[in-house]
CSV table of C-alpha atoms in Angstrom, one decimal:
chain,number,residue,atom,x,y,z
A,1,MET,CA,45.8,46.2,168.4
A,2,ALA,CA,46.3,45.4,164.7
A,3,SER,CA,49.1,42.9,164.1
A,4,LYS,CA,51.8,43.9,161.7
A,5,SER,CA,51.0,41.3,159.1
A,6,LYS,CA,47.4,42.3,158.8
A,7,VAL,CA,48.0,45.9,157.6
A,8,GLN,CA,49.7,46.2,154.3
A,9,ILE,CA,50.8,49.2,152.2
A,10,ILE,CA,50.4,48.8,148.5
A,11,GLN,CA,52.5,51.1,146.4
A,12,PRO,CA,50.4,53.3,144.1
A,13,SER,CA,50.0,52.4,140.5
A,14,THR,CA,52.1,54.9,138.4
A,15,ASP,CA,50.8,53.6,135.1
A,16,LEU,CA,48.3,56.5,134.6
A,17,ARG,CA,50.9,59.1,135.6
A,18,LYS,CA,53.4,57.6,133.2
A,19,ARG,CA,50.9,57.7,130.4
A,20,ALA,CA,49.4,61.2,131.0
A,21,VAL,CA,51.9,63.4,132.7
A,22,ASN,CA,54.5,65.0,130.4
A,23,PHE,CA,56.2,68.3,129.8
A,24,LYS,CA,54.7,69.2,126.4
A,25,THR,CA,50.9,68.6,125.9
A,26,GLY,CA,47.9,69.3,128.0
A,27,PHE,CA,46.9,71.4,131.0
A,28,GLY,CA,49.3,72.2,133.8
A,29,VAL,CA,49.3,70.1,136.8
A,30,ILE,CA,48.4,73.4,138.5
A,31,LEU,CA,46.0,75.4,136.4
A,32,SER,CA,47.1,78.8,135.1
A,33,PRO,CA,44.5,81.6,135.3
A,34,GLN,CA,44.1,81.3,131.5
A,35,GLU,CA,43.4,77.6,131.7
A,36,THR,CA,40.9,78.2,134.5
A,37,GLN,CA,39.1,80.8,132.5
A,38,LYS,CA,38.9,78.4,129.5
A,39,LEU,CA,37.2,75.8,131.7
A,40,GLN,CA,35.0,78.4,133.3
A,41,LEU,CA,33.6,79.2,129.8
A,42,VAL,CA,32.4,75.7,129.5
A,43,VAL,CA,30.3,76.1,132.6
A,44,GLU,CA,29.0,79.5,131.4
A,45,LYS,CA,27.9,77.9,128.1
A,46,SER,CA,25.6,75.6,130.1
A,47,SER,CA,24.1,78.4,132.2
A,48,ASP,CA,21.0,79.0,130.0
A,49,GLN,CA,20.3,75.3,129.9
A,50,PHE,CA,20.5,75.3,133.7
A,51,THR,CA,18.1,78.2,134.2
A,52,ARG,CA,15.7,76.7,131.7
A,53,GLN,CA,15.8,73.2,133.3
A,54,ILE,CA,15.5,74.4,136.9
A,55,GLY,CA,12.8,76.9,135.9
A,56,GLU,CA,10.7,74.1,134.4
A,57,LYS,CA,11.1,72.0,137.5
A,58,LEU,CA,10.1,74.8,139.8
A,59,LYS,CA,7.2,75.7,137.6
A,60,ALA,CA,5.9,72.2,137.7
A,61,LEU,CA,6.3,71.9,141.5
A,62,ARG,CA,4.6,75.3,142.0
A,63,GLU,CA,1.6,74.0,139.9
A,64,GLU,CA,1.3,70.8,141.9
A,65,PHE,CA,1.6,72.6,145.3
A,66,GLY,CA,-0.8,75.3,144.0
A,67,ALA,CA,-3.4,72.6,143.2
A,68,LEU,CA,-3.5,71.4,146.8
A,69,GLU,CA,-6.5,72.6,148.8
A,70,ASP,CA,-6.0,74.8,151.9
A,71,GLY,CA,-5.0,72.5,154.8
A,72,GLU,CA,-4.2,69.6,152.5
A,73,ALA,CA,-1.0,67.6,153.0
A,74,PRO,CA,1.2,66.9,150.0
A,75,PRO,CA,1.2,63.3,148.8
A,76,LEU,CA,4.4,61.4,149.7
A,77,ARG,CA,5.4,61.0,146.0
A,78,LEU,CA,5.4,64.8,145.7
A,79,VAL,CA,7.5,65.1,148.8
A,80,GLU,CA,10.0,62.6,147.3
A,81,ARG,CA,10.1,64.6,144.1
A,82,VAL,CA,10.8,67.8,146.2
A,83,VAL,CA,13.7,66.0,147.9
A,84,ALA,CA,15.2,64.9,144.6
A,85,ASP,CA,14.8,68.3,142.9
A,86,ALA,CA,16.0,70.2,145.9
A,87,LEU,CA,19.2,68.2,146.0
A,88,GLU,CA,19.7,68.8,142.3
A,89,ILE,CA,19.3,72.5,142.6
A,90,LYS,CA,21.5,72.6,145.7
A,91,GLY,CA,24.2,70.8,143.7
A,92,LEU,CA,24.0,73.0,140.6
A,93,GLY,CA,23.1,76.5,141.8
A,94,GLY,CA,26.5,77.6,143.1
A,95,THR,CA,28.3,76.3,140.0
A,96,PHE,CA,26.2,78.6,137.9
A,97,LYS,CA,26.8,81.6,140.2
A,98,PHE,CA,23.5,81.2,142.0
A,99,PRO,CA,24.8,80.4,145.5
A,100,LEU,CA,21.5,81.7,147.0
A,101,LEU,CA,19.6,79.0,145.1
A,102,THR,CA,22.0,76.5,146.6
A,103,GLN,CA,21.3,77.7,150.1
A,104,ILE,CA,17.5,77.8,149.8
A,105,ALA,CA,17.6,74.4,148.1
A,106,LYS,CA,19.6,73.0,151.0
A,107,SER,CA,17.1,74.4,153.5
A,108,LEU,CA,14.3,72.8,151.4
A,109,HIS,CA,16.2,69.5,151.1
A,110,ASP,CA,16.9,69.3,154.8
A,111,TYR,CA,13.3,70.1,155.6
A,112,ALA,CA,11.7,67.7,153.0
A,113,THR,CA,14.1,64.8,153.9
A,114,GLN,CA,12.7,64.5,157.4
A,115,ILE,CA,9.0,64.4,156.3
A,116,ARG,CA,7.6,60.9,157.0
A,117,GLU,CA,3.9,61.6,157.3
A,118,PRO,CA,3.1,64.7,155.4
A,119,ASN,CA,0.9,67.3,157.0
A,120,ALA,CA,-0.6,70.7,156.0
A,121,TRP,CA,2.3,72.6,157.4
A,122,ASN,CA,4.6,70.8,155.0
A,123,THR,CA,2.5,72.2,152.1
A,124,VAL,CA,3.0,75.8,153.4
A,125,ILE,CA,6.7,75.5,154.2
A,126,VAL,CA,7.7,73.7,151.0
A,127,GLY,CA,5.5,76.1,149.0
A,128,HIS,CA,7.4,79.1,150.4
A,129,HIS,CA,10.7,77.5,149.6
A,130,ILE,CA,9.7,76.8,146.0
A,131,ASP,CA,8.4,80.4,145.6
A,132,ALA,CA,11.7,81.7,146.9
A,133,LEU,CA,13.7,79.6,144.6
A,134,TYR,CA,11.5,80.6,141.7
A,135,VAL,CA,11.9,84.3,142.5
A,136,VAL,CA,15.7,84.0,142.8
A,137,LEU,CA,15.9,82.3,139.4
A,138,ALA,CA,13.4,84.6,137.7
A,139,GLN,CA,15.1,87.7,139.0
A,140,ARG,CA,18.5,86.3,138.1
A,141,ILE,CA,19.8,87.0,141.6
A,142,THR,CA,23.4,85.8,141.3
A,143,GLY,CA,25.7,85.9,144.3
A,144,LEU,CA,24.2,85.8,147.8
A,145,GLY,CA,21.9,88.8,147.3
A,146,GLY,CA,21.6,91.5,149.9
A,147,ARG,CA,20.0,92.0,153.3
A,148,ILE,CA,16.5,91.1,152.1
A,149,GLU,CA,17.7,87.8,150.7
A,150,ALA,CA,19.6,87.0,153.9
A,151,GLU,CA,16.5,87.7,156.0
A,152,LEU,CA,14.4,85.5,153.6
A,153,LEU,CA,16.8,82.6,154.1
A,154,LYS,CA,16.8,83.1,157.8
A,155,ALA,CA,13.0,83.1,157.9
A,156,LEU,CA,12.7,80.0,155.8
A,157,ARG,CA,15.1,78.2,158.1
A,158,ALA,CA,13.3,79.3,161.2
A,159,ALA,CA,9.9,78.2,159.7
A,160,SER,CA,11.4,74.9,158.7
A,161,THR,CA,12.5,74.3,162.3
A,162,LYS,CA,9.2,75.5,163.8
A,163,PHE,CA,6.7,73.8,161.6
A,164,LYS,CA,7.5,70.2,161.1
B,1,MET,CA,59.7,73.2,133.0
B,2,ALA,CA,56.2,72.6,134.5
B,3,GLU,CA,54.5,69.3,134.3
B,4,LYS,CA,51.3,68.9,132.2
B,5,ILE,CA,48.5,66.4,132.1
B,6,ASP,CA,47.6,65.0,128.7
B,7,PHE,CA,43.9,64.1,129.3
B,8,SER,CA,43.6,62.4,125.9
B,9,LYS,CA,45.5,59.5,127.5
B,10,VAL,CA,42.9,59.2,130.4
B,11,ARG,CA,39.8,57.1,130.1
B,12,PHE,CA,36.9,58.3,132.2
B,13,LEU,CA,33.6,56.9,133.5
B,14,ILE,CA,31.2,59.6,134.8
B,15,VAL,CA,28.0,58.7,136.6
B,16,ASP,CA,25.3,61.2,137.4
B,17,PRO,CA,21.5,60.9,137.2
B,18,ASN,CA,21.1,64.5,136.2
B,19,PRO,CA,21.5,65.0,132.5
B,20,LEU,CA,22.7,68.6,132.8
B,21,ALA,CA,25.3,67.7,135.5
B,22,LEU,CA,26.5,64.8,133.3
B,23,GLN,CA,26.7,66.9,130.2
B,24,MET,CA,28.6,69.7,131.9
B,25,LEU,CA,31.1,67.3,133.4
B,26,ASN,CA,31.5,65.7,130.0
B,27,ASP,CA,32.1,69.1,128.4
B,28,ILE,CA,34.7,70.1,131.0
B,29,LEU,CA,36.6,66.8,130.4
B,30,SER,CA,36.4,67.4,126.7
B,31,MET,CA,37.7,70.9,127.0
B,32,LEU,CA,40.6,69.4,129.0
B,33,GLY,CA,41.3,67.1,126.0
B,34,ALA,CA,39.7,63.9,127.1
B,35,ASN,CA,38.3,62.0,124.2
B,36,TYR,CA,37.3,58.8,126.0
B,37,VAL,CA,34.4,59.6,128.4
B,38,ARG,CA,31.8,56.9,129.1
B,39,ARG,CA,28.6,58.2,130.7
B,40,ALA,CA,26.1,56.4,133.0
B,41,THR,CA,23.0,57.7,134.6
B,42,ASP,CA,22.5,54.9,137.2
B,43,TYR,CA,24.3,52.2,139.1
B,44,ASP,CA,23.5,49.4,136.7
B,45,LYS,CA,24.8,51.2,133.6
B,46,ALA,CA,27.9,52.2,135.5
B,47,MET,CA,28.5,48.5,136.5
B,48,ASP,CA,28.2,47.4,132.9
B,49,VAL,CA,31.0,49.8,131.9
B,50,LEU,CA,33.1,48.9,134.9
B,51,LYS,CA,32.8,45.2,134.0
B,52,GLU,CA,34.1,45.9,130.5
B,53,GLY,CA,37.2,47.5,132.1
B,54,ASN,CA,39.3,50.1,130.2
B,55,ILE,CA,38.6,52.9,132.7
B,56,ASP,CA,41.3,55.0,134.4
B,57,ILE,CA,39.2,57.2,136.6
B,58,LEU,CA,35.6,57.0,137.9
B,59,ILE,CA,33.8,60.2,138.8
B,60,THR,CA,30.4,59.4,140.5
B,61,GLU,CA,27.6,61.2,142.2
B,62,ARG,CA,26.6,59.5,145.5
B,63,GLU,CA,22.9,59.8,144.8
B,64,ILE,CA,22.4,57.3,142.1
B,65,THR,CA,19.9,54.4,141.9
B,66,PRO,CA,19.1,51.6,142.5
B,67,LYS,CA,22.3,51.5,144.6
B,68,ASN,CA,24.3,54.5,145.6
B,69,GLY,CA,27.7,55.7,144.5
B,70,ILE,CA,29.4,54.5,147.7
B,71,GLU,CA,28.2,50.9,146.9
B,72,LEU,CA,29.9,51.4,143.5
B,73,VAL,CA,33.1,52.2,145.4
B,74,ASP,CA,32.5,49.1,147.5
B,75,TYR,CA,32.2,46.9,144.4
B,76,ILE,CA,35.4,48.3,142.9
B,77,ARG,CA,37.5,47.9,146.1
B,78,HIS,CA,36.1,44.6,147.4
B,79,ASP,CA,34.3,42.5,144.9
B,80,PRO,CA,36.4,39.6,143.5
B,81,SER,CA,35.1,40.4,140.0
B,82,SER,CA,36.3,44.0,140.2
B,83,ARG,CA,38.7,44.7,137.2
B,84,ASP,CA,40.8,47.2,139.1
B,85,ARG,CA,40.7,47.4,142.9
B,86,LEU,CA,43.0,50.4,142.8
B,87,LEU,CA,40.9,52.4,140.3
B,88,PRO,CA,40.9,56.1,141.3
B,89,VAL,CA,37.5,57.2,142.3
B,90,ILE,CA,36.3,60.8,142.8
B,91,VAL,CA,32.9,61.2,144.5
B,92,LEU,CA,31.3,64.4,143.2
B,93,THR,CA,28.1,64.9,145.1
B,94,ALA,CA,25.5,67.3,146.4
B,95,ARG,CA,25.5,65.3,149.6
B,96,SER,CA,28.3,67.5,150.9
B,97,GLU,CA,27.8,67.3,154.6
B,98,GLU,CA,30.6,65.9,156.8
B,99,PRO,CA,29.1,62.5,157.4
B,100,PHE,CA,29.1,61.9,153.6
B,101,VAL,CA,32.7,63.0,153.3
B,102,VAL,CA,33.7,60.6,156.0
B,103,GLU,CA,31.6,57.8,154.5
B,104,ALA,CA,33.2,58.3,151.0
B,105,ARG,CA,36.7,58.3,152.6
B,106,ASP,CA,36.1,55.3,154.7
B,107,HIS,CA,34.8,53.3,151.8
B,108,GLY,CA,37.9,54.0,149.8
B,109,ALA,CA,37.1,56.9,147.5
B,110,ASN,CA,40.3,58.8,146.5
B,111,GLU,CA,38.8,62.2,146.4
B,112,PHE,CA,35.6,64.0,147.4
B,113,VAL,CA,34.2,67.1,145.6
B,114,ALA,CA,31.2,68.8,147.0
B,115,LYS,CA,28.6,70.2,144.7
B,116,PRO,CA,28.2,72.9,143.8
B,117,TYR,CA,31.8,72.8,142.6
B,118,THR,CA,34.1,75.1,140.7
B,119,VAL,CA,36.2,74.0,137.8
B,120,ASP,CA,39.2,74.7,139.9
B,121,SER,CA,38.2,72.4,142.8
B,122,LEU,CA,37.4,69.6,140.4
B,123,TYR,CA,40.7,70.0,138.5
B,124,LYS,CA,42.7,69.9,141.7
B,125,ARG,CA,41.2,66.4,142.5
B,126,LEU,CA,41.7,65.2,139.0
B,127,SER,CA,45.3,66.4,139.0
B,128,ALA,CA,45.9,64.7,142.4
B,129,VAL,CA,44.7,61.3,141.3
B,130,ILE,CA,46.7,61.4,138.1
B,131,ALA,CA,49.9,63.2,139.0
B,132,TYR,CA,50.2,62.3,142.7
B,133,PRO,CA,48.7,58.8,143.2
B,134,ARG,CA,48.5,57.8,146.9
B,135,SER,CA,49.5,54.4,148.3
B,136,PHE,CA,46.8,52.0,149.2
B,137,VAL,CA,46.2,50.5,152.5
B,138,SER,CA,44.9,47.0,153.0
B,139,ALA,CA,43.7,46.5,156.6
B,140,PRO,CA,41.0,44.7,158.5
B,141,GLY,CA,37.9,46.7,157.7
B,142,TYR,CA,39.5,49.0,155.2
B,143,PHE,CA,40.8,48.8,151.7
B,144,GLY,CA,41.5,52.0,149.9
B,145,PRO,CA,43.9,54.9,149.4
B,146,GLU,CA,46.0,56.1,152.3
B,147,ARG,CA,43.8,58.3,154.4
B,148,ARG,CA,46.6,60.3,156.0
B,149,ARG,CA,47.4,63.1,153.7
B,150,LYS,CA,50.0,64.9,155.8
B,151,GLN,CA,53.3,63.2,156.5
B,152,LEU,CA,53.9,64.1,160.2
B,153,PRO,CA,56.7,62.7,162.3
B,154,PHE,CA,55.5,59.6,164.0
B,155,ASN,CA,57.2,58.4,167.2
B,156,GLY,CA,55.1,55.3,168.0
B,157,THR,CA,55.7,51.7,167.0
B,158,GLU,CA,55.3,51.1,163.2
B,159,ARG,CA,52.6,48.4,162.9
B,160,ARG,CA,52.2,48.5,159.2
B,161,GLY,CA,54.1,46.3,156.9
B,162,VAL,CA,54.7,46.2,153.2
B,163,ASP,CA,53.1,43.3,151.3
B,164,PRO,CA,55.7,41.7,149.1
B,165,ASN,CA,53.0,40.2,146.9
B,166,ALA,CA,51.0,43.3,146.5
B,167,PRO,CA,50.5,44.7,143.0
B,168,LYS,CA,53.2,47.1,142.1
B,169,GLY,CA,52.6,50.5,140.4
């Protein structure tokens, strides 16, 4: 049991609040719909940059995986790049109205993270994920897509579980 | 009359290895009115800025190198050379699964925002750390903001004291 003297409560610093919170200038403590919309425009402005940047990453990954021979395992450094890129896509997709990208990237990240000794199955499964991401981006499938996209995601997850 | 937050009075450090994520966060803060936003793409650069001081809020991705964002929180909360042990920290990360939320909380992060985020979710956390700062708890094995968010009636023995020498807000 913790003794009374060892657990202390420290009152919060109110310096920042005193400096920044007021009744005249700035954004509301709770955002109004207009303020939210204003901020949303900032995100939308970066949308083209996002599709370009992610498109380039996926293109490069596709080329590297495409260059592997049939039955060849991906080198570990390539797997590490997949892990990093998948996490990045997972983190950004939904913000730019591509939640399906986020979901596929999560599936890819979960799969690639557990690869210790790459094998030929990894090439196939990672390759399918990359192709799926590429298609979603190229076709500008915003939102979660429809039945086909849901089936695709389910298939990718099932394959990831089966072929480690 | 409703309270407002003047972000021109708030100094930010934002840390993310991804240039687009960093730029977007910077743009959102600029739109809010922030005109002091320091940026860092890795742990070491973030440390350089933290050691200079003059930061009011840190927003960091967990996945940074060579050490991670949680180790940055550890430095702030525990290192004797830390300029401000009470610095508000928001962990904004694509590592959004529950163990990472718990990890951030238990290491003393004030808020956690999962990527992909909406401007609304980010703003709520910003607003919380500025307008409604939480008390800190110093206990064996933990130093950081109060982890209990709801004030529920407690009928047990009060074992926590108030440190008369603790820094006052």
